Tab-separated table of C-alpha atoms in Angstrom:
chain	number	residue	atom	x	y	z
Z	1	UNK	CA	66.731	-27.296	56.805
Z	2	UNK	CA	63.152	-27.449	55.625
Z	3	UNK	CA	60.704	-24.872	56.906
Z	4	UNK	CA	58.207	-26.458	59.310
Z	5	UNK	CA	54.650	-26.659	58.073
Z	6	UNK	CA	52.427	-23.947	59.558
Z	7	UNK	CA	49.894	-24.984	62.167
Z	8	UNK	CA	46.398	-24.060	61.020
Z	9	UNK	CA	43.507	-23.035	63.217
Z	10	UNK	CA	40.559	-25.078	62.003
Z	11	UNK	CA	36.976	-23.860	61.659
Z	12	UNK	CA	33.825	-25.141	59.989
Z	13	UNK	CA	30.866	-23.570	58.110
Z	14	UNK	CA	30.614	-20.162	56.459
Z	15	UNK	CA	29.373	-18.333	59.556
Z	16	UNK	CA	31.608	-15.456	60.709
Z	17	UNK	CA	33.805	-15.943	57.633
Z	18	UNK	CA	34.930	-12.313	57.387
Z	19	UNK	CA	35.443	-12.112	61.154
Z	20	UNK	CA	37.785	-15.105	61.122
Z	21	UNK	CA	39.688	-13.807	58.097
Z	22	UNK	CA	40.180	-10.449	59.840
Z	23	UNK	CA	41.429	-12.074	63.051
Z	24	UNK	CA	43.754	-14.322	61.051
Z	25	UNK	CA	45.196	-11.321	59.217
Z	26	UNK	CA	45.688	-9.259	62.383
Z	27	UNK	CA	47.252	-12.063	64.455
Z	28	UNK	CA	49.229	-13.642	61.603
Z	29	UNK	CA	47.834	-17.123	62.268
Z	30	UNK	CA	46.785	-19.245	59.235
Z	31	UNK	CA	43.326	-20.781	59.211
Z	32	UNK	CA	41.571	-23.703	57.523
Z	33	UNK	CA	37.802	-23.463	57.019
Z	34	UNK	CA	35.876	-26.522	55.835
Z	35	UNK	CA	32.246	-27.565	55.271
Z	36	UNK	CA	31.356	-24.245	53.638
Z	37	UNK	CA	27.719	-24.867	52.610
Z	38	UNK	CA	28.662	-28.474	51.892
Z	39	UNK	CA	25.086	-29.631	52.518
Z	40	UNK	CA	23.578	-27.305	49.902
Z	41	UNK	CA	22.466	-29.328	46.862
Z	42	UNK	CA	22.337	-26.345	44.478
Z	43	UNK	CA	24.876	-23.723	45.673
Z	44	UNK	CA	27.671	-25.341	47.700
Z	45	UNK	CA	30.851	-23.501	48.584
Z	46	UNK	CA	31.738	-19.822	48.673
Z	47	UNK	CA	29.274	-17.231	47.362
Z	48	UNK	CA	30.168	-14.382	44.942
Z	49	UNK	CA	30.333	-11.758	47.708
Z	50	UNK	CA	32.677	-13.951	49.760
Z	51	UNK	CA	34.942	-14.416	46.745
Z	52	UNK	CA	34.915	-10.626	46.253
Z	53	UNK	CA	35.995	-10.113	49.865
Z	54	UNK	CA	38.887	-12.548	49.413
Z	55	UNK	CA	40.017	-10.565	46.369
Z	56	UNK	CA	39.775	-7.343	48.361
Z	57	UNK	CA	41.811	-8.899	51.169
Z	58	UNK	CA	44.444	-9.963	48.664
Z	59	UNK	CA	44.566	-6.420	47.230
Z	60	UNK	CA	45.360	-4.673	50.523
Z	61	UNK	CA	47.860	-7.276	51.803
Z	62	UNK	CA	51.250	-8.455	50.618
Z	63	UNK	CA	52.211	-12.117	50.798
Z	64	UNK	CA	48.800	-13.618	51.523
Z	65	UNK	CA	48.203	-17.133	50.211
Z	66	UNK	CA	44.683	-18.455	49.616
Z	67	UNK	CA	43.710	-21.923	48.434
Z	68	UNK	CA	40.125	-22.854	47.582
Z	69	UNK	CA	39.041	-26.402	46.850
Z	70	UNK	CA	37.482	-27.351	43.525
Z	71	UNK	CA	33.974	-27.351	44.996
Z	72	UNK	CA	34.592	-24.176	47.002
Z	73	UNK	CA	33.682	-25.854	50.302
Z	74	UNK	CA	37.205	-25.641	51.792
Z	75	UNK	CA	39.347	-22.521	52.224
Z	76	UNK	CA	42.940	-22.275	53.404
Z	77	UNK	CA	44.282	-18.823	54.228
Z	78	UNK	CA	47.835	-17.833	55.177
Z	79	UNK	CA	47.888	-14.102	56.009
Z	80	UNK	CA	50.447	-11.575	54.871
Z	81	UNK	CA	51.346	-8.015	55.845
Z	82	UNK	CA	48.617	-5.361	55.620
Z	83	UNK	CA	50.101	-2.761	53.280
Z	84	UNK	CA	46.971	-0.784	52.403
Z	85	UNK	CA	46.469	0.763	48.985
Z	86	UNK	CA	50.211	1.263	48.455
Z	87	UNK	CA	50.474	-2.272	47.065
Z	88	UNK	CA	48.532	-1.353	43.920
Z	89	UNK	CA	50.556	-0.978	40.770
Z	90	UNK	CA	49.934	1.846	38.345
Z	91	UNK	CA	46.326	2.408	39.420
Z	92	UNK	CA	47.106	5.309	41.755
Z	93	UNK	CA	46.481	5.255	45.482
Z	94	UNK	CA	43.008	3.684	45.351
Z	95	UNK	CA	42.217	-0.030	45.354
Z	96	UNK	CA	39.229	-0.683	43.084
Z	97	UNK	CA	36.895	-3.451	44.224
Z	98	UNK	CA	34.321	-4.451	41.605
Z	99	UNK	CA	31.335	-6.367	42.961
Z	100	UNK	CA	29.392	-8.711	40.612
Z	101	UNK	CA	25.712	-8.183	39.865
Z	102	UNK	CA	24.863	-11.405	41.717
Z	103	UNK	CA	25.968	-9.866	45.042
Z	104	UNK	CA	23.160	-9.931	47.636
Z	105	UNK	CA	24.995	-8.213	50.497
Z	106	UNK	CA	25.209	-4.495	51.112
Z	107	UNK	CA	28.531	-2.692	50.784
Z	108	UNK	CA	28.590	-2.343	54.597
Z	109	UNK	CA	29.265	-6.100	54.750
Z	110	UNK	CA	32.647	-5.278	53.171
Z	111	UNK	CA	33.227	-1.977	54.980
Z	112	UNK	CA	32.932	-3.291	58.549
Z	113	UNK	CA	35.838	-5.814	58.337
Z	114	UNK	CA	37.832	-3.463	56.103
Z	115	UNK	CA	37.645	-0.693	58.719
Z	116	UNK	CA	38.919	-3.128	61.371
Z	117	UNK	CA	41.971	-3.940	59.245
Z	118	UNK	CA	42.729	-0.347	58.225
Z	119	UNK	CA	44.157	0.955	61.563
Z	120	UNK	CA	46.761	-1.837	61.515
Z	121	UNK	CA	47.915	-1.165	57.958
Z	122	UNK	CA	51.416	-0.028	57.024
Z	123	UNK	CA	49.960	2.835	54.964
Z	124	UNK	CA	46.616	4.511	54.232
Z	125	UNK	CA	43.761	2.318	53.030
Z	126	UNK	CA	41.813	3.840	50.139
Z	127	UNK	CA	39.250	1.520	48.559
Z	128	UNK	CA	36.635	2.319	45.927
Z	129	UNK	CA	33.670	-0.063	45.623
Z	130	UNK	CA	32.070	-0.035	42.197
Z	131	UNK	CA	30.349	-2.354	39.768
Z	132	UNK	CA	26.851	-3.690	39.275
Z	133	UNK	CA	26.670	-5.318	42.716
Z	134	UNK	CA	27.256	-2.353	45.054
Z	135	UNK	CA	24.218	-1.803	47.324
Z	136	UNK	CA	24.611	1.321	49.476
Z	137	UNK	CA	21.285	0.991	51.300
Z	138	UNK	CA	20.389	-1.395	54.092
Z	139	UNK	CA	19.385	-4.854	52.888
Z	140	UNK	CA	16.881	-7.504	53.859
Z	141	UNK	CA	19.793	-9.807	54.793
Z	142	UNK	CA	20.565	-7.576	57.800
Z	143	UNK	CA	23.277	-5.273	56.431
Z	144	UNK	CA	23.187	-1.619	57.466
Z	145	UNK	CA	23.436	1.309	55.049
Z	146	UNK	CA	26.593	3.352	54.435
Z	147	UNK	CA	25.150	6.288	56.397
Z	148	UNK	CA	25.113	4.146	59.553
Z	149	UNK	CA	28.776	3.232	58.976
Z	150	UNK	CA	29.660	6.916	58.530
Z	151	UNK	CA	27.678	8.344	61.443
Z	152	UNK	CA	27.541	5.506	64.009
Z	153	UNK	CA	30.510	3.145	63.413
Z	154	UNK	CA	33.436	5.355	62.303
Z	155	UNK	CA	33.063	7.692	65.348
Z	156	UNK	CA	33.774	4.671	67.585
Z	157	UNK	CA	37.353	4.527	66.257
Z	158	UNK	CA	38.142	7.953	67.733
Z	159	UNK	CA	37.908	6.449	71.231
Z	160	UNK	CA	40.873	4.187	70.395
Z	161	UNK	CA	43.184	7.068	69.468
Z	162	UNK	CA	42.397	6.961	65.736
Z	163	UNK	CA	41.970	10.442	64.285
Z	164	UNK	CA	38.472	10.953	62.935
Z	165	UNK	CA	39.653	13.789	60.682
Z	166	UNK	CA	41.486	11.229	58.532
Z	167	UNK	CA	38.497	8.941	58.108
Z	168	UNK	CA	36.217	9.618	55.169
Z	169	UNK	CA	33.414	7.628	53.590
Z	170	UNK	CA	32.099	9.076	50.342
Z	171	UNK	CA	28.874	7.986	48.662
Z	172	UNK	CA	29.351	8.893	44.998
Z	173	UNK	CA	26.293	7.018	43.726
Z	174	UNK	CA	23.496	5.665	45.885
Z	175	UNK	CA	21.613	2.497	45.075
Z	176	UNK	CA	19.154	0.138	46.697
Z	177	UNK	CA	18.872	-3.598	46.174
Z	178	UNK	CA	17.815	-4.578	42.669
Z	179	UNK	CA	15.225	-7.176	41.611
Z	180	UNK	CA	15.393	-10.239	43.823
Z	181	UNK	CA	17.686	-8.408	46.255
Z	182	UNK	CA	20.670	-8.686	43.897
Z	183	UNK	CA	22.866	-5.952	42.450
Z	184	UNK	CA	22.719	-2.200	42.812
Z	185	UNK	CA	25.234	-0.228	40.754
Z	186	UNK	CA	26.336	2.231	43.470
Z	187	UNK	CA	29.791	3.751	44.030
Z	188	UNK	CA	31.348	4.143	47.495
Z	189	UNK	CA	34.859	5.243	48.424
Z	190	UNK	CA	36.527	4.722	51.806
Z	191	UNK	CA	39.634	6.691	52.791
Z	192	UNK	CA	41.167	5.485	56.057
Z	193	UNK	CA	44.338	7.497	56.642
Z	194	UNK	CA	44.870	7.077	60.386
Z	195	UNK	CA	47.098	4.138	61.356
Z	196	UNK	CA	48.221	3.425	64.922
Z	197	UNK	CA	50.803	1.201	66.593
Z	198	UNK	CA	48.417	0.059	69.334
Z	199	UNK	CA	44.789	1.060	69.957
Z	200	UNK	CA	44.236	2.831	73.256
Z	201	UNK	CA	42.568	1.088	76.159
Z	202	UNK	CA	38.839	1.838	76.190
Z	203	UNK	CA	36.850	2.571	79.344
Z	204	UNK	CA	33.233	3.010	78.288
Z	205	UNK	CA	31.555	1.622	81.393
Z	206	UNK	CA	29.730	4.776	82.458
Z	207	UNK	CA	25.998	5.331	82.337
Z	208	UNK	CA	24.740	5.704	78.740
Z	209	UNK	CA	22.795	8.821	79.748
Z	210	UNK	CA	19.712	10.146	78.006
Z	211	UNK	CA	19.094	10.733	74.320
Z	212	UNK	CA	19.522	14.430	73.524
Z	213	UNK	CA	19.203	14.549	69.728
Z	214	UNK	CA	18.201	12.360	66.779
Z	215	UNK	CA	19.671	12.655	63.303
Z	216	UNK	CA	19.140	10.623	60.170
Z	217	UNK	CA	19.085	10.304	56.408
Z	218	UNK	CA	16.089	9.464	54.244
Z	219	UNK	CA	17.190	8.268	50.818
Z	220	UNK	CA	15.481	7.200	47.623
Z	221	UNK	CA	16.792	6.238	44.182
Z	222	UNK	CA	14.739	6.148	41.029
Z	223	UNK	CA	11.422	6.886	42.752
Z	224	UNK	CA	9.530	10.085	43.549
Z	225	UNK	CA	11.487	12.403	45.829
Z	226	UNK	CA	8.330	13.041	47.843
Z	227	UNK	CA	8.868	9.631	49.443
Z	228	UNK	CA	11.640	11.181	51.572
Z	229	UNK	CA	9.279	13.768	53.043
Z	230	UNK	CA	6.671	11.095	53.744
Z	231	UNK	CA	9.187	8.890	55.599
Z	232	UNK	CA	10.501	11.844	57.614
Z	233	UNK	CA	6.991	13.010	58.537
Z	234	UNK	CA	5.980	9.531	59.746
Z	235	UNK	CA	9.178	9.092	61.774
Z	236	UNK	CA	8.842	12.531	63.371
Z	237	UNK	CA	5.276	11.704	64.365
Z	238	UNK	CA	6.682	8.945	66.596
Z	239	UNK	CA	9.868	10.656	67.813
Z	240	UNK	CA	8.875	14.317	68.318
Z	241	UNK	CA	6.782	13.679	71.461
Z	242	UNK	CA	9.888	12.075	73.013
Z	243	UNK	CA	12.784	14.238	71.734
Z	244	UNK	CA	12.422	17.790	70.493
Z	245	UNK	CA	15.734	17.933	68.593
Z	246	UNK	CA	15.028	15.747	65.548
Z	247	UNK	CA	16.548	16.469	62.141
Z	248	UNK	CA	16.500	14.064	59.198
Z	249	UNK	CA	18.181	14.954	55.902
Z	250	UNK	CA	16.682	13.962	52.544
Z	251	UNK	CA	18.850	12.497	49.800
Z	252	UNK	CA	17.569	11.804	46.286
Z	253	UNK	CA	19.607	10.185	43.485
Z	254	UNK	CA	18.717	8.869	40.071
Z	255	UNK	CA	18.828	5.097	39.727
Z	256	UNK	CA	22.270	4.013	38.443
Z	257	UNK	CA	22.724	2.808	34.874
Z	258	UNK	CA	24.181	-0.669	34.371
Z	259	UNK	CA	24.594	-2.975	31.411
Z	260	UNK	CA	21.360	-4.616	30.310
Z	261	UNK	CA	23.127	-7.866	29.421
Z	262	UNK	CA	21.628	-7.918	25.913
Z	263	UNK	CA	24.092	-9.690	23.627
Z	264	UNK	CA	22.518	-8.191	20.509
Z	265	UNK	CA	23.238	-4.678	21.829
Z	266	UNK	CA	26.269	-4.691	24.175
Z	267	UNK	CA	26.000	-0.914	24.726
Z	268	UNK	CA	22.416	-1.072	26.006
Z	269	UNK	CA	21.834	0.197	29.561
Z	270	UNK	CA	19.114	-0.243	32.151
Z	271	UNK	CA	18.164	1.361	35.455
Z	272	UNK	CA	18.582	-0.703	38.603
Z	273	UNK	CA	18.844	-0.210	42.357
Z	274	UNK	CA	15.411	1.435	42.627
Z	275	UNK	CA	14.019	1.866	46.127
Z	276	UNK	CA	14.035	3.937	49.306
Z	277	UNK	CA	14.865	3.642	52.992
Z	278	UNK	CA	15.539	5.473	56.247
Z	279	UNK	CA	18.514	5.586	58.613
Z	280	UNK	CA	18.258	7.116	62.110
Z	281	UNK	CA	20.851	7.663	64.843
Z	282	UNK	CA	20.303	8.841	68.413
Z	283	UNK	CA	23.081	10.697	70.247
Z	284	UNK	CA	23.202	10.438	74.030
Z	285	UNK	CA	24.204	13.021	76.631
Z	286	UNK	CA	27.083	10.672	77.495
Z	287	UNK	CA	30.006	11.217	75.111
Z	288	UNK	CA	30.585	8.453	72.566
Z	289	UNK	CA	27.204	6.723	72.977
Z	290	UNK	CA	25.313	6.423	69.673
Z	291	UNK	CA	22.325	4.235	68.776
Z	292	UNK	CA	21.317	3.500	65.180
Z	293	UNK	CA	18.453	1.939	63.229
Z	294	UNK	CA	18.038	1.053	59.537
Z	295	UNK	CA	14.989	0.039	57.560
Z	296	UNK	CA	14.975	-0.388	53.738
Z	297	UNK	CA	12.006	-0.920	51.488
Z	298	UNK	CA	11.916	-4.563	50.341
Z	299	UNK	CA	12.996	-5.169	46.754
Z	300	UNK	CA	9.638	-6.818	46.054
Z	301	UNK	CA	7.805	-3.567	46.881
Z	302	UNK	CA	4.378	-3.294	48.444
Z	303	UNK	CA	5.415	-1.011	51.339
Z	304	UNK	CA	4.617	2.701	51.639
Z	305	UNK	CA	7.140	5.333	52.815
Z	306	UNK	CA	4.963	5.975	55.876
Z	307	UNK	CA	5.371	2.341	56.939
Z	308	UNK	CA	9.153	2.576	56.563
Z	309	UNK	CA	9.288	5.797	58.597
Z	310	UNK	CA	7.261	4.382	61.497
Z	311	UNK	CA	9.077	1.056	61.449
Z	312	UNK	CA	12.504	2.737	61.603
Z	313	UNK	CA	11.416	5.027	64.445
Z	314	UNK	CA	10.082	2.101	66.489
Z	315	UNK	CA	13.221	0.088	65.730
Z	316	UNK	CA	15.368	2.956	67.054
Z	317	UNK	CA	13.313	3.088	70.261
Z	318	UNK	CA	13.697	-0.679	70.658
Z	319	UNK	CA	17.504	-0.448	70.257
Z	320	UNK	CA	17.672	2.385	72.804
Z	321	UNK	CA	15.646	0.270	75.244
Z	322	UNK	CA	18.270	-2.501	75.009
Z	323	UNK	CA	20.632	-0.193	76.893
Z	324	UNK	CA	24.425	-0.242	76.957
Z	325	UNK	CA	26.894	2.178	75.388
Z	326	UNK	CA	27.339	0.321	72.064
Z	327	UNK	CA	24.708	-1.246	69.820
Z	328	UNK	CA	24.681	-4.731	68.360
Z	329	UNK	CA	26.147	-3.422	65.091
Z	330	UNK	CA	29.150	-1.688	66.668
Z	331	UNK	CA	29.891	-4.157	69.491
Z	332	UNK	CA	32.017	-6.609	67.405
Z	333	UNK	CA	34.239	-3.757	66.195
Z	334	UNK	CA	34.772	-2.362	69.698
Z	335	UNK	CA	35.400	-5.751	71.337
Z	336	UNK	CA	37.883	-6.777	68.625
Z	337	UNK	CA	39.893	-3.550	68.932
Z	338	UNK	CA	39.906	-3.901	72.725
Z	339	UNK	CA	41.211	-7.474	72.491
Z	340	UNK	CA	44.017	-6.482	70.105
Z	341	UNK	CA	45.011	-3.291	71.939
Z	342	UNK	CA	47.564	-2.582	74.662
Z	343	UNK	CA	48.045	-5.057	77.514
Z	344	UNK	CA	45.619	-3.414	79.876
Z	345	UNK	CA	42.085	-4.213	80.957
Z	346	UNK	CA	39.431	-2.182	79.151
Z	347	UNK	CA	35.779	-2.079	80.102
Z	348	UNK	CA	32.650	-1.536	78.076
Z	349	UNK	CA	29.001	-1.438	79.055
Z	350	UNK	CA	26.667	-3.507	76.888
Z	351	UNK	CA	22.994	-4.323	77.078
Z	352	UNK	CA	22.063	-7.816	78.217
Z	353	UNK	CA	20.281	-8.491	74.913
Z	354	UNK	CA	23.426	-7.477	72.993
Z	355	UNK	CA	25.791	-9.702	74.972
Z	356	UNK	CA	23.484	-12.694	74.554
Z	357	UNK	CA	23.420	-12.604	70.752
Z	358	UNK	CA	24.952	-15.395	68.714
Z	359	UNK	CA	27.372	-12.985	67.003
Z	360	UNK	CA	28.915	-11.701	70.252
Z	361	UNK	CA	29.205	-15.163	71.808
Z	362	UNK	CA	30.796	-16.485	68.608
Z	363	UNK	CA	33.223	-13.547	68.550
Z	364	UNK	CA	34.358	-14.344	72.101
Z	365	UNK	CA	34.994	-17.961	71.161
Z	366	UNK	CA	36.921	-16.994	68.022
Z	367	UNK	CA	39.072	-14.471	69.911
Z	368	UNK	CA	39.897	-17.132	72.492
Z	369	UNK	CA	40.961	-19.522	69.741
Z	370	UNK	CA	43.242	-16.857	68.261
Z	371	UNK	CA	44.993	-16.386	71.598
Z	372	UNK	CA	43.013	-13.594	73.263
Z	373	UNK	CA	42.086	-13.617	76.943
Z	374	UNK	CA	38.733	-14.568	78.398
Z	375	UNK	CA	36.175	-11.840	78.991
Z	376	UNK	CA	34.992	-10.870	82.443
Z	377	UNK	CA	31.327	-10.094	83.137
Z	378	UNK	CA	29.638	-8.274	85.999
Z	379	UNK	CA	26.348	-6.469	86.427
Z	380	UNK	CA	26.223	-2.682	86.241
Z	381	UNK	CA	25.157	-1.761	89.760
Z	382	UNK	CA	24.789	2.022	89.420
Z	383	UNK	CA	21.184	1.686	88.242
Z	384	UNK	CA	18.555	-0.938	87.621
Z	385	UNK	CA	19.075	-1.121	83.849
Z	386	UNK	CA	20.333	-4.712	83.873
Z	387	UNK	CA	23.364	-3.815	81.697
Z	388	UNK	CA	26.569	-5.857	81.819
Z	389	UNK	CA	30.131	-4.535	82.194
Z	390	UNK	CA	32.432	-6.555	79.911
Z	391	UNK	CA	36.135	-6.522	80.852
Z	392	UNK	CA	38.576	-7.280	78.016
Z	393	UNK	CA	42.358	-7.617	78.428
Z	394	UNK	CA	44.366	-6.596	75.366
Z	395	UNK	CA	46.952	-8.895	73.789
Z	396	UNK	CA	49.160	-6.103	72.347
Z	397	UNK	CA	49.065	-7.583	68.833
Z	398	UNK	CA	49.293	-4.078	67.408
Z	399	UNK	CA	50.439	-2.942	64.007
Z	400	UNK	CA	53.233	-5.189	62.737
Z	401	UNK	CA	53.785	-2.948	59.708
Z	402	UNK	CA	54.346	0.108	61.877
Z	403	UNK	CA	56.805	-1.763	64.069
Z	404	UNK	CA	58.924	-2.747	61.073
Z	405	UNK	CA	58.723	0.543	59.177
């Protein structure tokens, strides 16, 4: 008897591509995505960083089938089992993901969906990002820096029963965006060794409390190290009158060496990824509440370190004023884990401006299409903040690999 053809969930456009691939992999439902930049006259279809993510997804899964049309505007994906880095052959326990020099997205664009897949893997997930396209700093396209992932996103996983002691994000070589916002040459390694059968139900609907301390990292590559002190001094000028406990670390690295691309001299090297930026996080008196802000210097230049320091400080204050217990960057991760967790109703408090964003509304629609329950909304009545309590019922999808093993 012939095997029945799988029923595909159909989507259009390239928006939320990684989000839909992650949900397809976790739920085991195949998807069909069409009209991927089909109206672009010069660059239709999938971009280099999206192709790199598909290769990464194929490296950490077993049995996945991907079909891309000739023009790259249509993608068909049939998910397999998430095996982690154990699927690699003789390359040890680390999956190596090389990003091309034409990549315009920061490495956090890859890390966020990868961290959502890692808890549901059959074994540990160890991935090393390298190549001429790795950008560790924040980018002008909206990606956060690796320090925000390490200090503001990974701690959120501990609230779902995932051991933080087995999560490690190493920055072996820093880099900023190269000329035109492309390429970097950094090296980042993620080690995610805590896998669970089902994430715990989250109840983070309490008051976010008051900010008690501010931490951060000022980084620069290939420029004068004094830029770090100038950014820190400008940021402290804004924050110190509000919070006394402010500490920002300074990190200086040489600009990474990459191939110059000169055919007459294949061994020639050049410096790239030159720039600077600032990352700040604010820790609240309420446990588990962290706010973050990121500002990089534009690749075109023309901005002083003092401007970056002030801009990042004001951006942090603006994010704190939005309220809630989770920021716009961490909300998709938390809501996805809540929807895939145990069959119980979890609650999370989010700011009204966070709930109303296009990303969160699109995530709710995608989760509904993949079989998740509707969300419930009600106003937080304990104070006049205007926050919203979001109720999410888990679907108990869980870790298929752990159930079999």
